[in-house]
Amino acid sequence: VMFFMLLAGINFSLHFGLIRGKFREFLKNPELRFFLCIQLVAAGIIVAMLLAAKPDAPVEETVRSGLFYTVSIGTCTGFCTVDYEQWPHICRLVLMVLMFIGACSGSTTGALKSVRLLIMLKSIGRAIKQLINPRAVMVVKLGETPLDESAVSGVAIFICVYLFTFMVASVCLIAQGLDIVTAAGSVASNMGGVGPGFGLTGPMTTYSQVPIVGKGILIVCMLMGRLEVFGVLVLFSASAWRK
């Protein structure tokens, strides 16, 4: 199941290229490498923390649970096997970060997508280098492909709007009487299209305890996450309706 969840989290165009025999392009794809690195690091942290917190637990079961949830949450699949609410705080924090990142673009997953985070990190690195060398002309590249400044700024804007939407929706849920862990976890999960959240909406519970207004807010979060935010925001633009 983990293998097929990972396949679903990879760009479908890469699958098509792999079928056509483009193995080198598949293995050298920067987004795929970045996504797999995120999965390995997250799984390593979770498994290490679980083994440290429960030294008497069966090692095989602990490792399997950590790997399964890393892939399940990281690919926005949302399958649950154990109650991760009983895990150490750092493990739950890693899972929540995975809810924001998601997997590759052009896949079945939601959230920000790994490629956007990769571009953002590269642009931050460029900004730091330009502070050291103000006269240097630097271009953000994705692999060997240089990116237009409009593409880089578009990624930055999308991430800012995504995070702003998350904060506003979380505050609205807190105003409905939910605790901050449940509110933030529910919004992050619904915007990423994951499913299980944290607190009252954890893996062993449902969203039945969320107030009616809160459910309406989460419906909007699911739509905005799946349509990548701007697909919903454009509905509130008068110029879009005039056309």
mmCIF file of C-alpha atoms in Angstrom:
data_model
loop_
_atom_site.group_PDB
_atom_site.id
_atom_site.type_symbol
_atom_site.label_atom_id
_atom_site.label_comp_id
_atom_site.label_asym_id
_atom_site.label_seq_id
_atom_site.Cartn_x
_atom_site.Cartn_y
_atom_site.Cartn_z
ATOM 1 C CA VAL A 1 0.000 0.000 0.000
ATOM 2 C CA MET A 2 2.868 2.384 0.797
ATOM 3 C CA PHE A 3 4.418 1.635 -2.597
ATOM 4 C CA PHE A 4 1.247 2.551 -4.477
ATOM 5 C CA MET A 5 0.671 5.654 -2.339
ATOM 6 C CA LEU A 6 4.161 6.812 -3.341
ATOM 7 C CA LEU A 7 3.395 6.103 -7.000
ATOM 8 C CA ALA A 8 0.223 8.182 -6.758
ATOM 9 C CA GLY A 9 2.248 11.017 -5.241
ATOM 10 C CA ILE A 10 4.639 11.190 -8.217
ATOM 11 C CA ASN A 11 3.973 13.355 -11.270
ATOM 12 C CA PHE A 12 2.034 11.306 -13.810
ATOM 13 C CA SER A 13 4.109 12.690 -16.670
ATOM 14 C CA LEU A 14 7.128 11.044 -15.053
ATOM 15 C CA HIS A 15 5.272 7.734 -15.041
ATOM 16 C CA PHE A 16 4.531 8.188 -18.731
ATOM 17 C CA GLY A 17 8.185 8.948 -19.425
ATOM 18 C CA LEU A 18 9.238 5.912 -17.407
ATOM 19 C CA ILE A 19 6.964 3.681 -19.478
ATOM 20 C CA ARG A 20 8.628 5.088 -22.596
ATOM 21 C CA GLY A 21 12.037 4.161 -21.209
ATOM 22 C CA LYS A 22 13.204 7.567 -19.950
ATOM 23 C CA PHE A 23 14.750 6.180 -16.766
ATOM 24 C CA ARG A 24 17.449 8.853 -16.509
ATOM 25 C CA GLU A 25 14.936 11.714 -16.689
ATOM 26 C CA PHE A 26 12.817 9.978 -14.065
ATOM 27 C CA LEU A 27 15.690 9.590 -11.607
ATOM 28 C CA LYS A 28 17.108 13.076 -12.231
ATOM 29 C CA ASN A 29 13.816 14.943 -11.806
ATOM 30 C CA PRO A 30 14.496 17.598 -9.109
ATOM 31 C CA GLU A 31 10.979 17.584 -7.681
ATOM 32 C CA LEU A 32 10.935 13.788 -7.352
ATOM 33 C CA ARG A 33 14.282 13.815 -5.587
ATOM 34 C CA PHE A 34 13.146 16.590 -3.263
ATOM 35 C CA PHE A 35 9.889 14.778 -2.477
ATOM 36 C CA LEU A 36 11.674 11.502 -1.695
ATOM 37 C CA CYS A 37 14.203 13.348 0.490
ATOM 38 C CA ILE A 38 11.359 14.926 2.458
ATOM 39 C CA GLN A 39 9.788 11.510 2.937
ATOM 40 C CA LEU A 40 13.059 9.945 4.099
ATOM 41 C CA VAL A 41 13.856 12.754 6.546
ATOM 42 C CA ALA A 42 10.312 12.825 7.952
ATOM 43 C CA ALA A 43 10.216 9.034 8.307
ATOM 44 C CA GLY A 44 13.623 9.037 9.997
ATOM 45 C CA ILE A 45 12.548 11.641 12.555
ATOM 46 C CA ILE A 46 9.239 9.929 13.324
ATOM 47 C CA VAL A 47 10.702 6.430 13.615
ATOM 48 C CA ALA A 48 13.599 7.640 15.792
ATOM 49 C CA MET A 49 11.241 9.513 18.131
ATOM 50 C CA LEU A 50 8.888 6.543 18.394
ATOM 51 C CA LEU A 51 11.718 4.134 19.172
ATOM 52 C CA ALA A 52 13.027 6.530 21.827
ATOM 53 C CA ALA A 53 9.582 7.067 23.365
ATOM 54 C CA LYS A 54 8.612 3.376 23.360
ATOM 55 C CA PRO A 55 11.800 1.292 23.701
ATOM 56 C CA ASP A 56 9.827 -1.776 24.821
ATOM 57 C CA ALA A 57 7.480 -1.773 21.815
ATOM 58 C CA PRO A 58 8.097 -4.198 18.917
ATOM 59 C CA VAL A 59 10.634 -2.571 16.601
ATOM 60 C CA GLU A 60 9.035 -3.889 13.401
ATOM 61 C CA GLU A 61 5.613 -2.539 14.320
ATOM 62 C CA THR A 62 7.022 0.842 15.355
ATOM 63 C CA VAL A 63 9.031 1.245 12.148
ATOM 64 C CA ARG A 64 6.118 0.133 9.995
ATOM 65 C CA SER A 65 3.686 2.550 11.670
ATOM 66 C CA GLY A 66 6.112 5.458 11.304
ATOM 67 C CA LEU A 67 6.781 4.716 7.631
ATOM 68 C CA PHE A 68 3.108 4.140 6.852
ATOM 69 C CA TYR A 69 1.933 7.433 8.328
ATOM 70 C CA THR A 70 4.777 9.362 6.713
ATOM 71 C CA VAL A 71 3.740 8.118 3.285
ATOM 72 C CA SER A 72 -0.001 8.298 3.990
ATOM 73 C CA ILE A 73 0.052 11.898 5.211
ATOM 74 C CA GLY A 74 2.849 12.985 2.866
ATOM 75 C CA THR A 75 0.865 11.857 -0.175
ATOM 76 C CA CYS A 76 -2.434 13.251 1.223
ATOM 77 C CA THR A 77 -3.960 9.767 1.182
ATOM 78 C CA GLY A 78 -5.180 9.821 4.777
ATOM 79 C CA PHE A 79 -5.136 6.099 5.564
ATOM 80 C CA CYS A 80 -4.944 5.386 9.320
ATOM 81 C CA THR A 81 -3.616 2.342 11.148
ATOM 82 C CA VAL A 82 -2.882 3.534 14.704
ATOM 83 C CA ASP A 83 -3.684 6.574 16.845
ATOM 84 C CA TYR A 84 -0.854 9.036 16.196
ATOM 85 C CA GLU A 85 -2.408 11.327 18.815
ATOM 86 C CA GLN A 86 -0.568 9.120 21.333
ATOM 87 C CA TRP A 87 2.784 9.810 19.661
ATOM 88 C CA PRO A 88 5.347 12.399 20.861
ATOM 89 C CA HIS A 89 4.642 16.030 19.955
ATOM 90 C CA ILE A 90 7.529 16.184 17.467
ATOM 91 C CA CYS A 91 6.008 13.296 15.463
ATOM 92 C CA ARG A 92 2.663 15.068 15.194
ATOM 93 C CA LEU A 93 4.419 18.295 14.230
ATOM 94 C CA VAL A 94 6.220 16.484 11.394
ATOM 95 C CA LEU A 95 2.912 15.019 10.183
ATOM 96 C CA MET A 96 1.333 18.477 10.180
ATOM 97 C CA VAL A 97 4.234 19.868 8.137
ATOM 98 C CA LEU A 98 3.707 17.034 5.640
ATOM 99 C CA MET A 99 0.046 18.088 5.364
ATOM 100 C CA PHE A 100 1.214 21.475 4.109
ATOM 101 C CA ILE A 101 3.848 20.201 1.695
ATOM 102 C CA GLY A 102 2.056 17.368 -0.094
ATOM 103 C CA ALA A 103 3.744 15.374 -2.846
ATOM 104 C CA CYS A 104 4.571 16.189 -6.478
ATOM 105 C CA SER A 105 2.730 18.405 -8.937
ATOM 106 C CA GLY A 106 0.705 16.566 -11.555
ATOM 107 C CA SER A 107 -0.183 13.818 -9.064
ATOM 108 C CA THR A 108 -3.275 12.871 -7.066
ATOM 109 C CA THR A 109 -2.159 14.843 -4.020
ATOM 110 C CA GLY A 110 -3.172 18.226 -2.686
ATOM 111 C CA ALA A 111 -1.487 20.853 -0.472
ATOM 112 C CA LEU A 112 1.301 23.161 -1.665
ATOM 113 C CA LYS A 113 3.191 20.535 -3.737
ATOM 114 C CA SER A 114 6.889 19.827 -3.339
ATOM 115 C CA VAL A 115 7.918 21.785 -6.420
ATOM 116 C CA ARG A 116 6.622 25.059 -4.973
ATOM 117 C CA LEU A 117 8.531 24.561 -1.742
ATOM 118 C CA LEU A 118 11.659 23.670 -3.728
ATOM 119 C CA ILE A 119 11.375 26.830 -5.841
ATOM 120 C CA MET A 120 10.779 28.911 -2.715
ATOM 121 C CA LEU A 121 13.866 27.490 -1.007
ATOM 122 C CA LYS A 122 15.953 28.160 -4.111
ATOM 123 C CA SER A 123 14.700 31.751 -4.296
ATOM 124 C CA ILE A 124 15.535 32.257 -0.602
ATOM 125 C CA GLY A 125 19.021 30.899 -1.263
ATOM 126 C CA ARG A 126 19.399 33.307 -4.180
ATOM 127 C CA ALA A 127 18.307 36.245 -2.009
ATOM 128 C CA ILE A 128 20.942 35.359 0.614
ATOM 129 C CA LYS A 129 23.663 35.088 -2.056
ATOM 130 C CA GLN A 130 22.666 38.431 -3.543
ATOM 131 C CA LEU A 131 23.042 40.064 -0.136
ATOM 132 C CA ILE A 132 26.632 38.836 -0.122
ATOM 133 C CA ASN A 133 27.224 39.701 -3.806
ATOM 134 C CA PRO A 134 24.847 42.596 -4.654
ATOM 135 C CA ARG A 135 26.131 42.930 -8.238
ATOM 136 C CA ALA A 136 25.731 39.262 -9.096
ATOM 137 C CA VAL A 137 23.024 38.259 -11.564
ATOM 138 C CA MET A 138 21.476 34.984 -10.412
ATOM 139 C CA VAL A 139 18.668 32.930 -11.871
ATOM 140 C CA VAL A 140 16.531 30.414 -10.022
ATOM 141 C CA LYS A 141 16.777 27.053 -11.769
ATOM 142 C CA LEU A 142 14.694 23.923 -11.463
ATOM 143 C CA GLY A 143 17.210 21.298 -12.427
ATOM 144 C CA GLU A 144 18.814 22.723 -15.576
ATOM 145 C CA THR A 145 15.776 24.833 -16.475
ATOM 146 C CA PRO A 146 15.928 28.557 -15.587
ATOM 147 C CA LEU A 147 12.670 29.971 -14.244
ATOM 148 C CA ASP A 148 11.094 33.293 -15.173
ATOM 149 C CA GLU A 149 10.818 35.865 -12.408
ATOM 150 C CA SER A 150 7.044 35.811 -12.901
ATOM 151 C CA ALA A 151 7.012 32.086 -12.103
ATOM 152 C CA VAL A 152 9.109 32.566 -8.966
ATOM 153 C CA SER A 153 6.972 35.468 -7.730
ATOM 154 C CA GLY A 154 3.818 33.501 -8.571
ATOM 155 C CA VAL A 155 4.984 30.652 -6.338
ATOM 156 C CA ALA A 156 5.739 33.085 -3.501
ATOM 157 C CA ILE A 157 2.314 34.695 -3.833
ATOM 158 C CA PHE A 158 0.558 31.328 -3.883
ATOM 159 C CA ILE A 159 2.342 30.146 -0.718
ATOM 160 C CA CYS A 160 1.538 33.437 1.068
ATOM 161 C CA VAL A 161 -2.150 33.257 0.097
ATOM 162 C CA TYR A 162 -2.307 29.566 1.094
ATOM 163 C CA LEU A 163 -0.827 30.268 4.535
ATOM 164 C CA PHE A 164 -2.990 33.383 5.000
ATOM 165 C CA THR A 165 -6.100 31.313 4.199
ATOM 166 C CA PHE A 166 -4.954 28.703 6.720
ATOM 167 C CA MET A 167 -4.553 31.320 9.458
ATOM 168 C CA VAL A 168 -7.915 32.990 8.791
ATOM 169 C CA ALA A 169 -9.785 29.673 8.692
ATOM 170 C CA SER A 170 -8.047 28.488 11.876
ATOM 171 C CA VAL A 171 -9.041 31.662 13.724
ATOM 172 C CA CYS A 172 -12.626 31.234 12.533
ATOM 173 C CA LEU A 173 -12.722 27.672 13.875
ATOM 174 C CA ILE A 174 -11.245 28.788 17.200
ATOM 175 C CA ALA A 175 -14.027 31.391 17.359
ATOM 176 C CA GLN A 176 -16.475 28.470 17.070
ATOM 177 C CA GLY A 177 -15.138 27.057 20.351
ATOM 178 C CA LEU A 178 -12.561 24.559 19.076
ATOM 179 C CA ASP A 179 -9.118 24.354 20.657
ATOM 180 C CA ILE A 180 -6.145 25.600 18.641
ATOM 181 C CA VAL A 181 -4.767 22.093 17.934
ATOM 182 C CA THR A 182 -8.083 20.836 16.555
ATOM 183 C CA ALA A 183 -8.695 24.026 14.589
ATOM 184 C CA ALA A 184 -5.241 24.281 12.984
ATOM 185 C CA GLY A 185 -4.996 20.540 12.359
ATOM 186 C CA SER A 186 -8.448 20.377 10.766
ATOM 187 C CA VAL A 187 -7.786 23.318 8.438
ATOM 188 C CA ALA A 188 -4.361 22.008 7.393
ATOM 189 C CA SER A 189 -5.821 18.557 6.731
ATOM 190 C CA ASN A 190 -8.818 19.816 4.766
ATOM 191 C CA MET A 191 -6.840 22.289 2.658
ATOM 192 C CA GLY A 192 -4.382 19.519 1.824
ATOM 193 C CA GLY A 193 -7.143 17.015 1.112
ATOM 194 C CA VAL A 194 -5.695 14.634 3.687
ATOM 195 C CA GLY A 195 -8.633 13.627 5.904
ATOM 196 C CA PRO A 196 -7.614 12.980 9.520
ATOM 197 C CA GLY A 197 -6.534 15.958 11.573
ATOM 198 C CA PHE A 198 -5.496 16.474 15.175
ATOM 199 C CA GLY A 199 -7.283 16.772 18.497
ATOM 200 C CA LEU A 200 -11.022 16.187 18.139
ATOM 201 C CA THR A 201 -10.580 15.327 14.440
ATOM 202 C CA GLY A 202 -7.704 12.880 14.927
ATOM 203 C CA PRO A 203 -7.299 9.500 13.201
ATOM 204 C CA MET A 204 -9.552 7.611 15.618
ATOM 205 C CA THR A 205 -12.399 10.182 15.587
ATOM 206 C CA THR A 206 -14.601 12.013 13.078
ATOM 207 C CA TYR A 207 -15.576 15.605 12.308
ATOM 208 C CA SER A 208 -18.958 15.156 14.020
ATOM 209 C CA GLN A 209 -17.907 17.322 16.966
ATOM 210 C CA VAL A 210 -17.143 20.310 14.740
ATOM 211 C CA PRO A 211 -19.989 22.892 14.869
ATOM 212 C CA ILE A 212 -22.178 23.384 11.793
ATOM 213 C CA VAL A 213 -20.570 26.731 10.937
ATOM 214 C CA GLY A 214 -17.160 25.113 11.404
ATOM 215 C CA LYS A 215 -18.092 22.358 8.958
ATOM 216 C CA GLY A 216 -19.065 25.055 6.447
ATOM 217 C CA ILE A 217 -15.651 26.686 6.888
ATOM 218 C CA LEU A 218 -13.936 23.329 6.326
ATOM 219 C CA ILE A 219 -16.009 22.774 3.167
ATOM 220 C CA VAL A 220 -14.621 26.035 1.792
ATOM 221 C CA CYS A 221 -11.119 24.965 2.873
ATOM 222 C CA MET A 222 -11.477 21.683 0.977
ATOM 223 C CA LEU A 223 -12.624 23.489 -2.156
ATOM 224 C CA MET A 224 -9.859 26.088 -1.934
ATOM 225 C CA GLY A 225 -7.231 23.420 -1.360
ATOM 226 C CA ARG A 226 -8.352 21.237 -4.248
ATOM 227 C CA LEU A 227 -8.802 24.176 -6.647
ATOM 228 C CA GLU A 228 -5.485 25.678 -5.469
ATOM 229 C CA VAL A 229 -6.993 28.742 -3.752
ATOM 230 C CA PHE A 230 -7.122 31.093 -6.757
ATOM 231 C CA GLY A 231 -9.750 28.951 -8.465
ATOM 232 C CA VAL A 232 -12.142 29.928 -5.658
ATOM 233 C CA LEU A 233 -10.931 33.489 -5.104
ATOM 234 C CA VAL A 234 -11.537 34.347 -8.774
ATOM 235 C CA LEU A 235 -15.266 33.801 -8.128
ATOM 236 C CA PHE A 236 -15.207 36.934 -5.976
ATOM 237 C CA SER A 237 -13.647 39.053 -8.720
ATOM 238 C CA ALA A 238 -16.146 41.340 -10.481
ATOM 239 C CA SER A 239 -14.063 41.376 -13.683
ATOM 240 C CA ALA A 240 -14.329 37.576 -13.942
ATOM 241 C CA TRP A 241 -18.132 37.787 -13.946
ATOM 242 C CA ARG A 242 -18.178 40.628 -16.490
ATOM 243 C CA LYS A 243 -16.326 38.411 -18.956
#
